[in-house]
Structure formats: C-alpha cells, structure tokens
Coordinates of C-alpha atoms in Angstrom, one line a residue:
Chain A
M1 CA -10.7 50.8 -25.9
A2 CA -12.1 48.0 -24.8
A3 CA -15.8 48.6 -25.9
S4 CA -13.7 48.1 -29.7
V5 CA -12.5 45.3 -28.9
R6 CA -15.4 43.8 -27.6
H7 CA -16.6 43.5 -30.9
L8 CA -13.9 40.8 -31.9
L9 CA -15.5 38.2 -29.8
K10 CA -17.7 37.0 -32.5
P11 CA -16.4 33.4 -32.5
W12 CA -13.3 33.6 -33.4
T13 CA -11.9 30.7 -37.0
P14 CA -7.8 31.5 -37.2
S15 CA -6.8 32.6 -40.7
L16 CA -4.5 29.4 -40.6
C17 CA -6.3 26.2 -39.9
L18 CA -4.1 24.9 -36.5
V19 CA -4.9 21.4 -35.7
R20 CA -3.6 21.1 -32.0
W21 CA -3.9 24.9 -30.8
S22 CA -6.5 26.2 -28.8
R23 CA -9.5 27.7 -30.2
Y24 CA -10.2 30.3 -27.8
N25 CA -10.2 34.0 -28.7
P26 CA -6.2 35.7 -27.5
Y27 CA -8.6 38.1 -25.4
Y28 CA -9.5 35.9 -22.9
L29 CA -7.1 34.9 -20.2
D30 CA -5.6 32.1 -18.7
P31 CA -7.2 30.7 -15.3
D32 CA -4.9 31.0 -12.0
P33 CA -6.9 27.8 -9.9
S34 CA -4.6 28.2 -7.0
K35 CA -5.9 30.0 -3.7
D36 CA -3.3 32.2 -3.9
A37 CA -4.3 34.6 -6.2
C38 CA -6.7 36.2 -3.4
V39 CA -4.2 37.8 -1.9
P40 CA -5.8 40.4 0.6
E41 CA -6.1 44.1 -1.0
S42 CA -3.7 45.8 1.2
E43 CA -1.1 44.2 0.1
I44 CA -0.8 44.4 -3.5
S45 CA 1.0 47.0 -5.7
P46 CA -0.8 49.6 -7.8
E47 CA 0.2 47.6 -10.9
Q48 CA -1.2 44.2 -9.5
K49 CA -4.4 46.0 -8.6
E50 CA -4.5 47.2 -11.8
L51 CA -4.3 43.2 -13.1
Q52 CA -7.0 42.3 -10.9
E53 CA -9.1 44.4 -12.0
L54 CA -8.7 43.7 -15.8
K55 CA -9.6 39.7 -14.4
T56 CA -12.8 41.0 -12.9
V57 CA -13.6 42.3 -16.7
R58 CA -12.1 40.2 -19.3
P59 CA -13.6 37.0 -19.6
I60 CA -11.4 34.4 -18.4
K61 CA -11.0 30.1 -20.5
A62 CA -12.5 27.5 -18.5
A63 CA -9.6 26.0 -16.4
L64 CA -8.8 22.3 -17.5
S65 CA -10.4 19.8 -15.6
S66 CA -6.5 18.3 -14.0
D67 CA -6.1 21.5 -12.3
T68 CA -7.2 21.7 -8.9
S69 CA -7.5 24.6 -6.8
S70 CA -5.2 22.4 -3.7
S71 CA -1.9 23.2 -3.2
F72 CA -0.9 19.6 -3.7
N73 CA -1.5 20.8 -8.2
D74 CA 1.8 20.9 -9.4
P75 CA 2.0 22.8 -12.8
L76 CA 5.6 20.5 -14.1
I77 CA 4.5 16.8 -12.8
S78 CA 0.9 18.2 -14.7
K79 CA 2.6 18.8 -18.0
F80 CA 4.9 15.6 -17.5
I81 CA 2.0 14.0 -17.2
N82 CA 0.3 14.9 -20.3
M83 CA 3.4 14.2 -22.1
M84 CA 3.7 10.3 -20.6
M85 CA 0.1 9.8 -21.4
Q86 CA -0.8 8.3 -24.7
D87 CA -4.2 7.7 -26.8
G88 CA -6.2 10.2 -24.0
N89 CA -5.4 7.7 -21.4
K90 CA -4.7 10.3 -18.3
I91 CA -5.9 7.7 -15.6
L92 CA -2.5 6.0 -16.7
A93 CA -0.5 8.2 -17.4
R94 CA -1.2 9.5 -13.9
G95 CA -1.0 6.8 -12.0
I96 CA 2.5 6.2 -13.4
M97 CA 2.9 9.3 -12.4
T98 CA 2.4 8.3 -8.3
Q99 CA 4.2 5.3 -9.0
T100 CA 7.3 6.5 -9.8
L101 CA 6.9 9.2 -7.3
E102 CA 5.9 7.1 -4.3
S103 CA 9.2 4.4 -5.7
I104 CA 11.7 7.4 -5.6
K105 CA 10.6 8.4 -1.8
R106 CA 10.7 4.7 -1.1
K107 CA 14.3 4.3 -2.7
Q108 CA 15.8 7.7 -0.4
V109 CA 13.8 7.4 2.5
E110 CA 14.9 4.1 3.0
K111 CA 18.4 4.9 2.2
Y112 CA 17.9 7.8 5.1
H113 CA 16.9 5.0 7.5
K114 CA 19.6 3.5 6.8
S115 CA 22.3 5.6 7.3
P116 CA 24.0 6.9 10.2
A117 CA 22.5 10.4 11.6
A118 CA 25.8 12.0 10.2
K119 CA 24.9 11.5 6.5
K120 CA 20.9 11.4 7.3
E121 CA 21.0 15.5 6.5
E122 CA 22.5 14.6 2.7
I123 CA 20.3 12.5 1.5
E124 CA 17.0 14.4 -0.1
C125 CA 13.5 12.4 0.5
N126 CA 11.3 15.1 -1.3
P127 CA 9.9 13.3 -4.8
Y128 CA 9.0 16.3 -5.7
T129 CA 12.8 18.4 -5.4
I130 CA 14.1 15.5 -7.2
F131 CA 11.8 15.4 -10.1
H132 CA 12.3 19.0 -10.6
L133 CA 16.4 19.2 -9.7
G134 CA 16.6 16.1 -11.9
L135 CA 14.6 17.7 -14.9
E136 CA 16.6 21.5 -14.5
N137 CA 19.7 18.6 -14.8
C138 CA 18.9 17.5 -18.4
K139 CA 17.2 20.7 -20.0
P140 CA 19.9 21.3 -22.6
I141 CA 21.0 25.3 -22.9
I142 CA 21.7 25.5 -26.0
G143 CA 20.2 24.0 -28.9
L144 CA 21.0 23.0 -33.4
A145 CA 18.6 24.5 -35.6
S146 CA 19.0 22.8 -39.7
V147 CA 19.6 26.3 -41.9
Q148 CA 19.7 25.8 -45.3
K149 CA 22.6 28.2 -47.1
G150 CA 24.1 27.8 -50.3
G151 CA 22.5 24.5 -51.3
K152 CA 23.7 22.2 -47.9
S153 CA 22.3 22.7 -44.6
Y154 CA 23.9 23.6 -41.6
Q155 CA 23.4 22.4 -38.1
V156 CA 23.9 25.5 -36.3
P157 CA 23.8 27.0 -32.5
V158 CA 20.9 28.6 -31.5
P159 CA 19.2 29.7 -28.3
L160 CA 16.1 28.1 -27.2
T161 CA 12.9 29.4 -25.0
D162 CA 12.0 27.8 -21.6
N163 CA 9.0 26.5 -23.0
R164 CA 11.5 24.5 -25.4
R165 CA 14.2 22.9 -23.2
R166 CA 11.5 22.3 -21.0
F167 CA 10.2 20.6 -23.7
L168 CA 12.9 18.9 -25.0
A169 CA 14.1 17.4 -21.3
M170 CA 10.9 15.8 -20.8
K171 CA 11.0 14.1 -24.2
W172 CA 14.4 12.4 -24.1
M173 CA 13.7 11.3 -20.4
I174 CA 10.6 9.9 -21.4
T175 CA 11.9 8.6 -24.6
E176 CA 15.3 7.0 -22.5
C177 CA 12.7 5.2 -20.8
R178 CA 10.7 3.6 -23.0
D179 CA 12.8 3.1 -25.5
N180 CA 16.3 2.1 -24.0
K181 CA 15.7 0.0 -20.9
H182 CA 15.0 -3.9 -20.5
R183 CA 11.7 -4.5 -21.5
R184 CA 9.9 -6.5 -18.5
T185 CA 10.7 -3.4 -15.8
H186 CA 7.7 -1.0 -15.2
M187 CA 7.9 2.3 -16.2
Y188 CA 7.5 3.7 -13.0
E189 CA 11.0 1.6 -11.8
K190 CA 12.5 2.6 -14.9
L191 CA 11.7 6.5 -14.8
S192 CA 12.0 6.6 -10.9
Q193 CA 16.2 5.2 -11.4
E194 CA 16.5 7.6 -14.4
L195 CA 15.4 10.6 -12.5
L196 CA 18.2 9.9 -9.6
A197 CA 20.6 9.4 -11.6
A198 CA 19.5 12.8 -13.7
F199 CA 19.3 14.6 -9.8
A200 CA 23.0 13.2 -9.5
N201 CA 23.5 14.4 -12.7
E202 CA 24.5 10.6 -13.8
G203 CA 23.0 8.8 -16.3
N204 CA 21.7 8.5 -19.8
V205 CA 20.1 11.9 -20.9
V206 CA 22.0 13.8 -18.7
K207 CA 24.4 12.2 -21.3
R208 CA 22.8 13.4 -24.3
K209 CA 22.2 16.8 -23.2
H210 CA 25.7 16.6 -22.6
D211 CA 26.6 15.3 -26.4
L212 CA 24.5 18.2 -28.2
H213 CA 26.6 20.8 -25.8
K214 CA 29.8 19.2 -27.0
M215 CA 28.0 19.3 -30.9
A216 CA 26.5 23.4 -30.3
E217 CA 30.6 24.0 -29.5
A218 CA 32.0 21.6 -32.4
N219 CA 29.7 23.9 -34.7
R220 CA 30.1 27.5 -32.9
A221 CA 31.5 28.3 -36.4
Y222 CA 28.5 28.3 -38.0
A223 CA 26.7 30.7 -35.3
H224 CA 26.7 33.4 -37.7
Y225 CA 24.4 31.9 -39.7
R226 CA 21.5 32.6 -37.5
W227 CA 20.1 35.6 -38.9
W228 CA 17.7 35.8 -35.6
Chain B
M1 CA -5.3 19.5 15.8
N2 CA -6.1 18.2 19.2
L3 CA -3.4 20.0 21.1
H4 CA -5.3 20.0 24.7
K5 CA -5.2 16.0 24.5
L6 CA -1.7 16.1 23.4
S7 CA -0.8 18.3 26.8
S8 CA -3.1 16.0 29.3
R9 CA -1.3 12.8 27.7
L10 CA 2.4 14.5 28.5
C11 CA 1.3 15.8 31.6
P12 CA 0.8 12.4 33.8
T13 CA -2.3 12.3 36.0
V14 CA -2.6 10.9 39.2
T15 CA -6.1 8.9 38.7
Q16 CA -6.1 5.8 36.3
K17 CA -8.4 5.1 34.6
F18 CA -10.3 2.2 33.6
R19 CA -7.0 -0.1 34.9
H20 CA -9.2 -3.2 34.2
L21 CA -10.8 -4.4 30.3
H22 CA -14.1 -3.8 29.4
I23 CA -15.1 -4.3 26.0
Q24 CA -16.0 -1.6 23.4
S25 CA -18.5 -2.0 21.6
S26 CA -18.4 0.8 19.2
G27 CA -14.6 2.3 20.0
Q28 CA -15.5 5.4 21.7
Q29 CA -12.3 6.6 23.0
L30 CA -11.4 7.7 26.6
E31 CA -11.6 11.5 27.1
S32 CA -8.2 11.4 29.6
V33 CA -5.8 8.8 29.1
A34 CA -3.0 8.3 32.0
V35 CA 0.2 7.8 30.4
E36 CA 2.6 5.3 31.8
T37 CA 4.3 6.8 34.4
A38 CA 6.8 4.5 33.7
S39 CA 8.1 5.3 30.9
A40 CA 7.7 9.8 30.8
E41 CA 8.4 10.2 26.9
P42 CA 10.1 13.5 26.6
N43 CA 9.6 14.1 22.8
P44 CA 6.7 15.3 22.2
L45 CA 6.0 13.3 18.6
S46 CA 6.8 9.8 20.4
V47 CA 3.1 10.5 21.9
F48 CA 2.0 7.6 19.1
R49 CA 4.4 5.1 20.5
T50 CA 4.1 3.2 22.9
S51 CA 7.4 1.8 24.7
E52 CA 4.7 -1.8 25.9
Q53 CA 6.2 -4.4 22.9
D54 CA 4.2 -7.4 24.6
P55 CA 0.7 -7.8 22.9
A56 CA 0.0 -9.7 26.3
Y57 CA 0.0 -6.1 28.1
H58 CA -1.7 -4.1 25.7
S59 CA -5.2 -2.1 26.9
E60 CA -7.0 1.2 25.8
R61 CA -4.2 3.2 27.5
Q62 CA -2.2 2.3 24.3
S63 CA -5.3 3.0 22.1
G64 CA -3.9 5.1 18.8
Q65 CA -0.6 4.1 19.7
Y66 CA 2.2 2.1 17.3
Y67 CA 3.8 -0.6 18.9
T68 CA 6.8 -2.5 17.1
F69 CA 7.1 -5.5 15.8
P70 CA 10.2 -7.0 16.9
P71 CA 11.8 -8.7 13.6
A72 CA 12.8 -12.3 15.0
H73 CA 9.1 -12.9 15.1
I74 CA 8.4 -11.0 12.0
Q75 CA 10.7 -13.7 10.2
K76 CA 8.8 -16.4 12.2
L77 CA 5.6 -15.7 12.1
F78 CA 4.6 -13.9 9.2
P79 CA 6.5 -15.5 6.3
H80 CA 3.7 -15.4 4.1
G81 CA 1.2 -13.4 6.4
L82 CA 1.3 -9.7 6.0
P83 CA -0.7 -8.2 3.2
P84 CA 2.1 -6.9 0.2
R85 CA 2.4 -3.4 1.4
F86 CA 2.6 -3.3 4.5
Q87 CA 5.9 -5.5 4.0
L88 CA 6.7 -2.8 1.8
Q89 CA 6.5 -0.4 4.8
I90 CA 8.3 -2.5 7.0
K91 CA 11.4 -2.7 4.2
T92 CA 10.9 1.4 3.5
F93 CA 10.4 2.1 7.3
N94 CA 13.5 -0.3 9.1
E95 CA 10.9 -1.1 11.4
G96 CA 7.2 -3.1 11.8
C97 CA 5.2 -0.5 13.6
V98 CA 1.5 -1.7 14.1
M99 CA -1.2 0.3 16.0
V100 CA -3.1 -0.8 18.3
R101 CA -7.1 -0.3 18.1
P102 CA -10.1 -1.0 19.5
P103 CA -11.0 -4.4 17.6
A104 CA -7.9 -5.9 17.7
L105 CA -8.0 -4.9 21.7
E106 CA -11.6 -6.4 21.9
L107 CA -9.9 -10.0 20.0
I108 CA -7.7 -10.3 22.3
S109 CA -9.4 -9.9 25.4
Y110 CA -11.8 -12.2 24.3
L111 CA -8.7 -14.5 23.7
K112 CA -7.8 -13.9 27.3
R113 CA -11.3 -14.8 28.9
A114 CA -12.7 -17.9 27.1
D115 CA -12.7 -21.2 28.6
Y116 CA -10.3 -23.6 26.0
S117 CA -11.9 -26.7 27.5
K118 CA -14.5 -26.3 25.7
P119 CA -15.2 -26.0 21.6
P120 CA -13.5 -23.6 20.2
L121 CA -15.2 -19.5 19.5
R122 CA -15.2 -18.4 16.4
Y123 CA -14.6 -14.8 15.2
V124 CA -14.9 -12.9 12.5
L125 CA -13.2 -9.5 11.5
Y126 CA -15.4 -7.5 9.3
G127 CA -15.8 -4.1 7.8
D128 CA -15.5 -2.1 4.4
T129 CA -12.4 -1.9 2.6
G130 CA -9.4 -0.9 4.1
T131 CA -10.4 -0.6 7.9
G132 CA -7.4 -2.6 8.8
K133 CA -9.2 -6.3 9.2
T134 CA -5.8 -8.0 8.3
L135 CA -3.9 -6.1 10.2
S136 CA -5.8 -6.6 13.5
L137 CA -6.0 -10.1 13.0
C138 CA -1.6 -10.2 12.8
H139 CA -2.0 -7.9 15.9
A140 CA -4.1 -11.1 17.6
L141 CA -1.5 -13.4 15.8
H142 CA 1.5 -12.1 17.5
Y143 CA -0.7 -11.7 20.7
C144 CA -1.3 -15.9 20.6
Y145 CA 2.3 -16.6 19.5
T146 CA 3.9 -14.3 22.0
Q147 CA 1.5 -16.6 24.6
G148 CA 3.3 -20.3 23.1
W149 CA 0.1 -21.5 20.9
L150 CA 0.7 -23.0 17.8
I151 CA -0.2 -20.5 14.7
V152 CA -2.3 -22.2 11.9
H153 CA -2.6 -19.0 9.1
I154 CA -3.6 -19.2 5.9
P155 CA -2.7 -15.2 4.9
D156 CA -5.5 -15.4 2.1
A157 CA -7.9 -17.9 1.1
H158 CA -8.7 -16.3 -1.9
L159 CA -5.6 -17.3 -3.3
W160 CA -6.6 -20.9 -2.9
V161 CA -9.7 -20.7 -5.5
K162 CA -8.3 -18.2 -8.1
N163 CA -5.3 -18.6 -10.2
C164 CA -4.0 -22.5 -9.9
K165 CA -1.6 -23.3 -12.6
E166 CA -2.1 -27.0 -11.7
L167 CA -5.1 -28.5 -10.9
L168 CA -4.4 -32.4 -10.4
P169 CA -6.9 -34.7 -9.4
S170 CA -6.8 -35.9 -6.3
S171 CA -4.7 -39.4 -5.7
S172 CA -6.8 -40.4 -2.5
R173 CA -10.4 -39.8 -3.6
P174 CA -11.8 -39.5 -7.0
S175 CA -14.0 -36.4 -7.6
R176 CA -11.5 -34.1 -5.6
F177 CA -9.0 -31.5 -7.1
D178 CA -5.4 -31.0 -5.9
Q179 CA -3.3 -28.0 -5.5
P180 CA 0.4 -28.9 -5.0
I181 CA 2.3 -25.5 -5.8
Q182 CA -0.3 -24.1 -2.5
A183 CA 0.1 -26.6 -0.5
S184 CA 3.6 -27.2 -0.7
H185 CA 4.2 -23.4 -0.5
W186 CA 2.1 -23.1 2.5
L187 CA 3.4 -26.4 4.7
K188 CA 6.9 -24.5 3.7
N189 CA 5.6 -21.7 6.1
F190 CA 3.9 -23.9 8.9
K191 CA 7.3 -25.4 9.5
I192 CA 8.9 -22.0 9.3
T193 CA 6.5 -20.6 12.1
N194 CA 5.9 -23.4 14.3
E195 CA 9.5 -25.3 14.5
H196 CA 9.7 -26.2 17.8
F197 CA 5.7 -27.8 17.7
L198 CA 6.8 -30.2 15.2
S199 CA 8.8 -32.3 17.1
K200 CA 6.7 -32.9 19.7
I201 CA 3.4 -33.9 18.5
K202 CA 3.2 -37.1 17.4
T203 CA 0.8 -38.5 14.2
T204 CA -1.8 -41.0 15.7
Q205 CA -2.7 -42.7 12.2
R206 CA -0.7 -44.2 9.8
Y207 CA -1.0 -42.6 6.6
V208 CA -0.2 -44.2 3.7
W209 CA 1.0 -41.7 0.7
T210 CA 1.7 -44.3 -2.2
K211 CA 2.8 -48.1 -2.8
R212 CA 5.7 -47.6 -1.0
E213 CA 5.6 -44.5 1.1
S214 CA 3.8 -44.0 4.0
T215 CA 4.1 -42.3 7.3
E216 CA 3.6 -44.4 10.7
M217 CA 1.7 -44.0 13.9
G218 CA 3.5 -42.0 16.9
Q219 CA 6.2 -40.2 13.8
P220 CA 6.8 -36.8 14.8
L221 CA 4.8 -34.2 13.2
G222 CA 7.8 -32.9 11.8
E223 CA 8.1 -35.9 9.2
L224 CA 4.5 -35.4 8.1
V225 CA 5.3 -32.0 7.1
D226 CA 9.0 -32.8 5.4
Q227 CA 6.8 -35.7 3.3
G228 CA 4.2 -33.3 2.2
V229 CA 7.2 -30.4 0.8
N230 CA 9.1 -33.5 -0.5
R231 CA 6.6 -34.9 -2.2
M232 CA 4.6 -32.7 -4.1
K233 CA 1.7 -35.0 -5.3
S234 CA 0.9 -35.6 -2.5
S235 CA 1.1 -32.2 -0.7
S236 CA -2.7 -31.1 -0.4
D237 CA -3.2 -34.2 1.5
V238 CA -0.8 -33.6 3.9
V239 CA -2.3 -30.8 4.7
G240 CA -5.9 -32.3 5.0
A241 CA -3.7 -35.1 7.3
V242 CA -1.6 -32.3 9.4
L243 CA -5.0 -30.0 10.4
R244 CA -6.4 -33.3 11.5
E245 CA -3.7 -34.1 13.8
L246 CA -3.4 -30.8 15.3
R247 CA -7.7 -30.7 15.8
L248 CA -7.2 -34.4 17.7
Q249 CA -4.3 -32.8 19.2
A250 CA -5.2 -29.8 20.5
G251 CA -7.4 -30.2 23.3
G252 CA -6.1 -33.9 24.5
I253 CA -3.7 -32.7 26.4
T254 CA -4.4 -30.0 29.3
E255 CA -1.6 -30.0 31.5
G256 CA 2.4 -30.8 30.8
E257 CA 4.8 -31.8 28.1
G258 CA 3.0 -31.9 24.8
A259 CA -0.2 -29.6 26.1
F260 CA -0.3 -26.6 23.3
K261 CA -3.0 -23.7 22.0
L262 CA -4.2 -23.8 18.6
A263 CA -5.1 -21.3 17.0
V264 CA -6.1 -21.2 13.5
A265 CA -6.2 -17.9 11.7
V266 CA -7.7 -17.6 8.3
D267 CA -8.0 -14.4 5.8
G268 CA -10.1 -13.7 3.4
V269 CA -12.7 -16.7 5.0
N270 CA -15.7 -15.9 2.9
A271 CA -13.2 -17.9 -0.2
L272 CA -14.2 -21.2 1.2
W273 CA -17.8 -20.6 0.7
G274 CA -18.0 -18.2 -2.7
K275 CA -17.8 -19.4 -6.1
T276 CA -14.2 -20.3 -7.7
S277 CA -12.7 -19.2 -11.2
L278 CA -11.1 -22.9 -11.5
K279 CA -12.3 -25.0 -14.0
K280 CA -11.8 -29.0 -14.7
E281 CA -10.4 -30.5 -17.9
D282 CA -14.4 -30.1 -19.3
R283 CA -14.0 -26.7 -17.9
T284 CA -17.2 -26.3 -16.3
L285 CA -16.6 -24.1 -12.5
C286 CA -15.5 -25.7 -10.4
E287 CA -16.9 -26.2 -6.7
P288 CA -15.3 -25.3 -3.9
E289 CA -16.2 -28.7 -2.6
E290 CA -14.3 -30.2 -4.8
L291 CA -10.8 -28.9 -3.4
T292 CA -8.9 -30.6 -1.0
L293 CA -7.7 -27.5 0.8
I294 CA -10.7 -26.2 0.9
H295 CA -12.3 -29.5 1.7
N296 CA -10.1 -30.0 5.0
L297 CA -10.5 -26.0 5.6
R298 CA -14.1 -26.2 6.0
K299 CA -13.6 -29.1 8.4
M300 CA -11.4 -27.2 10.9
M301 CA -13.9 -24.4 11.1
K302 CA -16.2 -26.2 12.2
N303 CA -16.0 -26.4 16.4
N304 CA -16.5 -29.7 17.0
W305 CA -12.9 -30.0 18.6
S306 CA -11.6 -27.6 21.7
G307 CA -8.6 -26.0 22.7
G308 CA -8.0 -23.2 20.7
A309 CA -9.6 -20.7 19.1
I310 CA -10.4 -19.4 15.2
L311 CA -10.2 -16.2 14.2
T312 CA -10.7 -15.4 10.7
A313 CA -11.0 -12.0 8.8
L314 CA -13.9 -11.4 5.3
S315 CA -12.3 -10.0 2.5
Q316 CA -13.5 -8.8 -0.4
T317 CA -10.8 -7.3 -2.5
G318 CA -10.1 -11.1 -3.0
S319 CA -12.9 -12.5 -3.6
L320 CA -14.5 -13.3 -7.2
F321 CA -17.7 -12.3 -8.3
T322 CA -18.9 -10.4 -4.8
P323 CA -19.8 -6.9 -5.5
R324 CA -17.6 -3.8 -4.4
S325 CA -19.5 -2.5 -1.6
A326 CA -20.3 -5.6 -0.2
Y327 CA -18.6 -5.9 3.3
L328 CA -21.4 -7.3 5.8
P329 CA -20.7 -11.0 7.0
N330 CA -24.4 -12.3 5.9
E331 CA -23.1 -10.8 2.2
L332 CA -19.8 -12.2 2.1
L333 CA -19.9 -15.6 3.2
G334 CA -23.7 -16.2 1.9
E335 CA -26.4 -19.0 3.4
E336 CA -24.2 -21.5 3.5
G337 CA -21.1 -20.1 4.6
F338 CA -23.1 -18.2 7.4
D339 CA -24.9 -21.5 8.8
H340 CA -22.2 -23.5 8.6
M341 CA -20.2 -20.1 10.4
E342 CA -22.4 -19.7 12.9
P343 CA -22.4 -18.9 16.2
F344 CA -19.7 -16.6 15.9
V345 CA -18.3 -13.4 17.4
P346 CA -18.5 -10.6 14.8
V347 CA -15.7 -8.1 15.4
S348 CA -16.2 -4.6 13.3
V349 CA -13.6 -3.0 12.0
S350 CA -14.3 1.0 11.0
N351 CA -11.8 3.7 9.8
Y352 CA -9.6 5.7 11.6
D353 CA -10.9 8.4 14.4
E354 CA -9.6 11.6 15.4
K355 CA -7.0 10.7 17.6
E356 CA -6.2 7.6 15.2
F357 CA -5.9 9.5 12.7
E358 CA -3.5 12.0 14.6
S359 CA -1.2 9.2 15.6
C360 CA -0.8 8.1 11.6
Y361 CA -0.1 11.2 10.7
L362 CA 2.5 11.6 13.5
Y363 CA 3.9 8.3 12.3
Y364 CA 4.5 9.5 9.1
L365 CA 6.4 12.4 10.4
D366 CA 8.5 11.0 12.1
R367 CA 9.6 8.7 9.7
N368 CA 10.4 11.6 7.2
W369 CA 7.2 10.1 4.8
L370 CA 5.0 13.2 4.8
Q371 CA 7.8 15.4 1.9
H372 CA 5.2 17.6 0.4
P373 CA 5.7 20.8 2.3
H374 CA 1.8 21.1 1.8
S375 CA 0.7 18.0 3.7
R376 CA 2.9 19.3 6.7
S377 CA 0.3 22.4 7.3
E378 CA -2.9 22.4 8.6
E379 CA -4.5 22.8 5.3
G380 CA -2.5 19.8 4.5
K381 CA -3.5 18.0 6.6
K382 CA -7.5 19.1 6.2
E383 CA -7.4 17.9 2.6
L384 CA -5.9 14.4 3.9
I385 CA -8.8 13.7 6.3
F386 CA -11.6 14.9 3.1
L387 CA -9.3 12.8 0.4
S388 CA -9.0 10.0 2.9
N389 CA -11.9 9.8 4.8
K390 CA -10.3 8.1 7.5
N391 CA -9.6 5.3 5.1
P392 CA -6.2 3.2 6.8
S393 CA -5.5 2.5 3.5
I394 CA -6.5 5.4 1.3
L395 CA -4.2 7.3 3.5
E396 CA -1.7 5.0 3.2
R397 CA -1.3 5.2 -0.4
L398 CA -1.8 9.0 -0.8
C399 CA 0.8 9.7 1.6
A400 CA 2.9 7.0 -0.5
F401 CA 3.6 9.9 -2.8
L402 CA 2.8 13.2 -1.0

C-alpha cells in the first residue's frame, strides 16, 4: 500500500491555491525534535513501536529553525512568539517574550522574598506556569459563529476546537496589550501585567472571555441554527 | 557537580592552609579549603555564602562565596555606582550579594600592602565583556570605605563623553566646554558618599566663580560642593576645584584629625582618551581634552600626588568607536591613554571557573531564581554552562528568563 502511495510523492501542488499554508505533501510526517522521542526498546507498547517503525520509513518534514532539542523549548511559547512577530522580526518578538518572562519572575520573586514565611508557599514564581495558566484562563469555552438564515444573519453559539481557543486567547492578549494600554509603557511591561492579572482571573482579557460567554448564553435560542 | 569538593568543605579539616595572603596570578583554585571553624554551616546549600561581611578579612578561603553588602553601605557608598542590572537584582532578592573572586582579592591585597607616602599606584582591571570588572571594582571600593578612606567614584566615564543635552562653553576658560547636569549630579552623589569628610577638609585657595560669588580660603569642602550643586553654571569648575583640593591634601597630614586616604575609582577609564560623540556649535567633533570634566579627571589620573590609590576598570560596552572584540589595555586605552597611565598594575578578570559557577548556580537556586524545572536538573546545568560559557553577565541574563 505504501508503494502505491509513494508514487504520489512527486511535487504536490494543491488543487486550491493556498497562500499561507504548507507546501509539503501530506504524506510527510511532522518532526519531533525533543530528546524524549528516543525511548528504550523495552518500554514502549506495540502501537508505539509500529509508529516508530513508520517514522524510519516515511519521509519527515524539515524541522523549523526555532525548535530546539533542549527541554527549555516550549511549543506554546514559540506559538505566542510567532503571533507577536511583526514583519518577520523574530529576534525582537523573542526578546520581548524573554523580557516578559523575566519581569513576571522579578515581580513574583520580589513578592516572595518580602512576604512572611507562612505566605511563601502560595506565591507562584515560575513564569512558565503563570503564562500557561493565565492563557488557560483566557481561553473561551464556547464561541459565536455568524449563520445566515432567511435573509438575516444570526450569532449562533458554537463549540470551538482546541486550536481555535488557543488562538483566540493569544490574539486577545496581544491586541489588548497593543491597543488598550498607555502608549509609553514597554510591551513586556504591559504583557507581564496582563498575564499576572489573567493568572488571578482578573483583567481585561478575562473580562472579554466572560463577555463572549454571556453573549453565547444570551443567544442560546439560536443554537438549533447550527447544522454541523 | 563536584560533590567531593562540597563534602570536603563541609567536614572541617584540621590543617589551615595558606593563612597569609599571596597573589594569585591566574586564579588557580585551591583543592581542599578549610571551613571557617568559627561558623559551622549546617545547611549544605549555604556553602556558597560566607559569614565574613568585612572585606578586610576576605581571603582565598572565601573565594567563590557570596558576601552581603550591608544595606546602609549600599545607600551611602553606591548611590550611582552599581551597574543597573545589579541594582535590579538587589531590588528583587532583597539583598545585595557579591561573589568574592580572585581579581578583587588581589586588588585588596595590593591596597593593604601599598606604601601611602609614595605616589599612588594605578590599578587597571581589564577583561572580556561581562566578566565582572565593575563588580570587582565595587568590592575593592567597599573595602576602602570600611577602612575609612575618602571615595571619589566615577561610575562610568563614558556617560560624560556622549549624550550630553547641554554643552555650555566654559565660564572660566575660552576653549573648554562644560557639562552642568552631569557635574552637579556627580557632586550630589559625592556629597552622599563622603558626608563626614566634607566638614573636616578646608580649601587652600580662594576660588572666584562670578563677580559676586567666590569661596574663600579655609572654608569647609562642603561649601564648595554646595556651590556646585546649587549653581549649575559653574558646577564643572567646582568639580575641578574639589579634585584639586583632594589631591593637595590627601598626602599632606599623615597622622591625626585631618588624615585621610583618597581612593579614586573610575570605571570605563578608556573614555578619557577615546573619542566623544559630542559636537560643538560648528558641527565639528569635540575632543575629550576640550571637556572640563575630562580634563580635570585626566589630571587626577597622574601620579603626582600621594596618599591614596587609583583604581580603574576598562570597559568596551559603553565605549565609542572601538571594536566589539577589543578588551586589552593597549587596544582600549590607545597610545595616548597607555602612555598617560603607564606604569600601572594590570589585574585580569576572567569568566567563572568550575567552583565559582557552582557557587553562582547554588545562589540562584537558593534565591528561588531558577524556576524552570529543567534548569534544576543536571542536564539543564550542562546546557547553562554551554550556553553561557561561564560568563557571569550572560549567565545572569540567561537565568533571568529561565
């Protein structure tokens, strides 16, 4: 079967012209640069063994230059950096991200050292957990889609895929920090304040998520207009 | 991790090695170090801290260990002297800790043994970017402060040759230029550091500032400094006058009430002989010689006075029109600067070695600074060593976001 599919590996041009999407033949597998990919023989189940066999045979896409094999590499942070990037200036975007993490950590560690011993346990100092949990708190559970019925378009509550939720959370975070804050503060400063607020379930981004939920709740009656 | 070294430091050994100080040229580390028997540290993580807070008693035993600046001293001695990232670190960790390293120990040992009736020795700290020249200078300066010296500290001479908003033609001399803001700012900080000396030292000459203002002979130095702080127009000349007074009186009285030793500390001393980025009115580049502050500082760097020491550090980071890879005194000072500064005692500052890196890593762990779970593992540590090449400033910037 593999032999029959193999001949389709000639340069694949999609039937629809896709501007931003990958030009790779869908037969290619995604790379996994992390070191955990190499697990000793005895510990893996038969399906995973089959998967590994497949990886040795099938072609794999080239890894991105922003992915590293070290455990410091975080896919969520990479995605956020890509979303923040403008005009392809990845160095600037990555610099802003590292400064954001640093400033979150500084605020929390300062609070940690100044607080009495009893309160020290409750203060979260890890900027990565704050980032992850803050973003989780910004993800909407249900979204709205515009459906046209009988000449009128209605906002219909609709479930969202994981990718869409993650995208919306990040997008709201970035636009909030770019537009609604004081002009003269640095981006990393604005981001760190917003992330810390989101971690504590406060702030404008979480408010926007709640507004979306309320709208979806209000438009509950139109839920039947959804046919997918 | 060198568990062997850690365990040998924990169990007190009978022999006390190397009691007297000796000069370490290449920063060789001693293998088994005797633990201070006075303070047995039960907590294994505080192997990197020393209880000896007085820089006068620092020796190779405390090499690689962190000691804390007393907060009162930081406020008085370093109102503007510490690098900005270190100031942030003090604010975050709620304490100012500096590692005791061989270059600083070398400098302090020279200061202890020097003869202060002779002209001052010039010490130049040199090394690659981010190896710790400024902080070693601050460590030595802390020693001078605890010994009761008078401190003249210029935190960064590069700030005086670039980005000057107001460049006034000098009031006293026709071909010179004044920098009132920088001069008055420096005088304010000088006042904070040397509060108790200002009333004891008297002027030896009458200084005339304008038609109506002058400072008479025999006035306390405090008045001169106030004159400079209040009247911005003549503040650069006041700086020159202050430096001149200190030069004349440092070696004057050896014993008794008015005796003091003068420590002149200049960071980024290569700015004095480099190029400036300031322009005169006719859009030509200004020479450093034409700036009053630089001119007076150059006079200070000459060893034609006695009763003190000149501690300097080179710096490529803020310097103008020098290549990024230059770090040797010859390259950074240029011919003119080298001839002016010669003879000097060079002190080389290099990256951390194994033990110092260990100590820094443990300090960051203790202060809850390394948060990423991978950075706390063995492999993460190896990655940190690889990425930073044990360079102190790069390591600090890396650990900031990890």
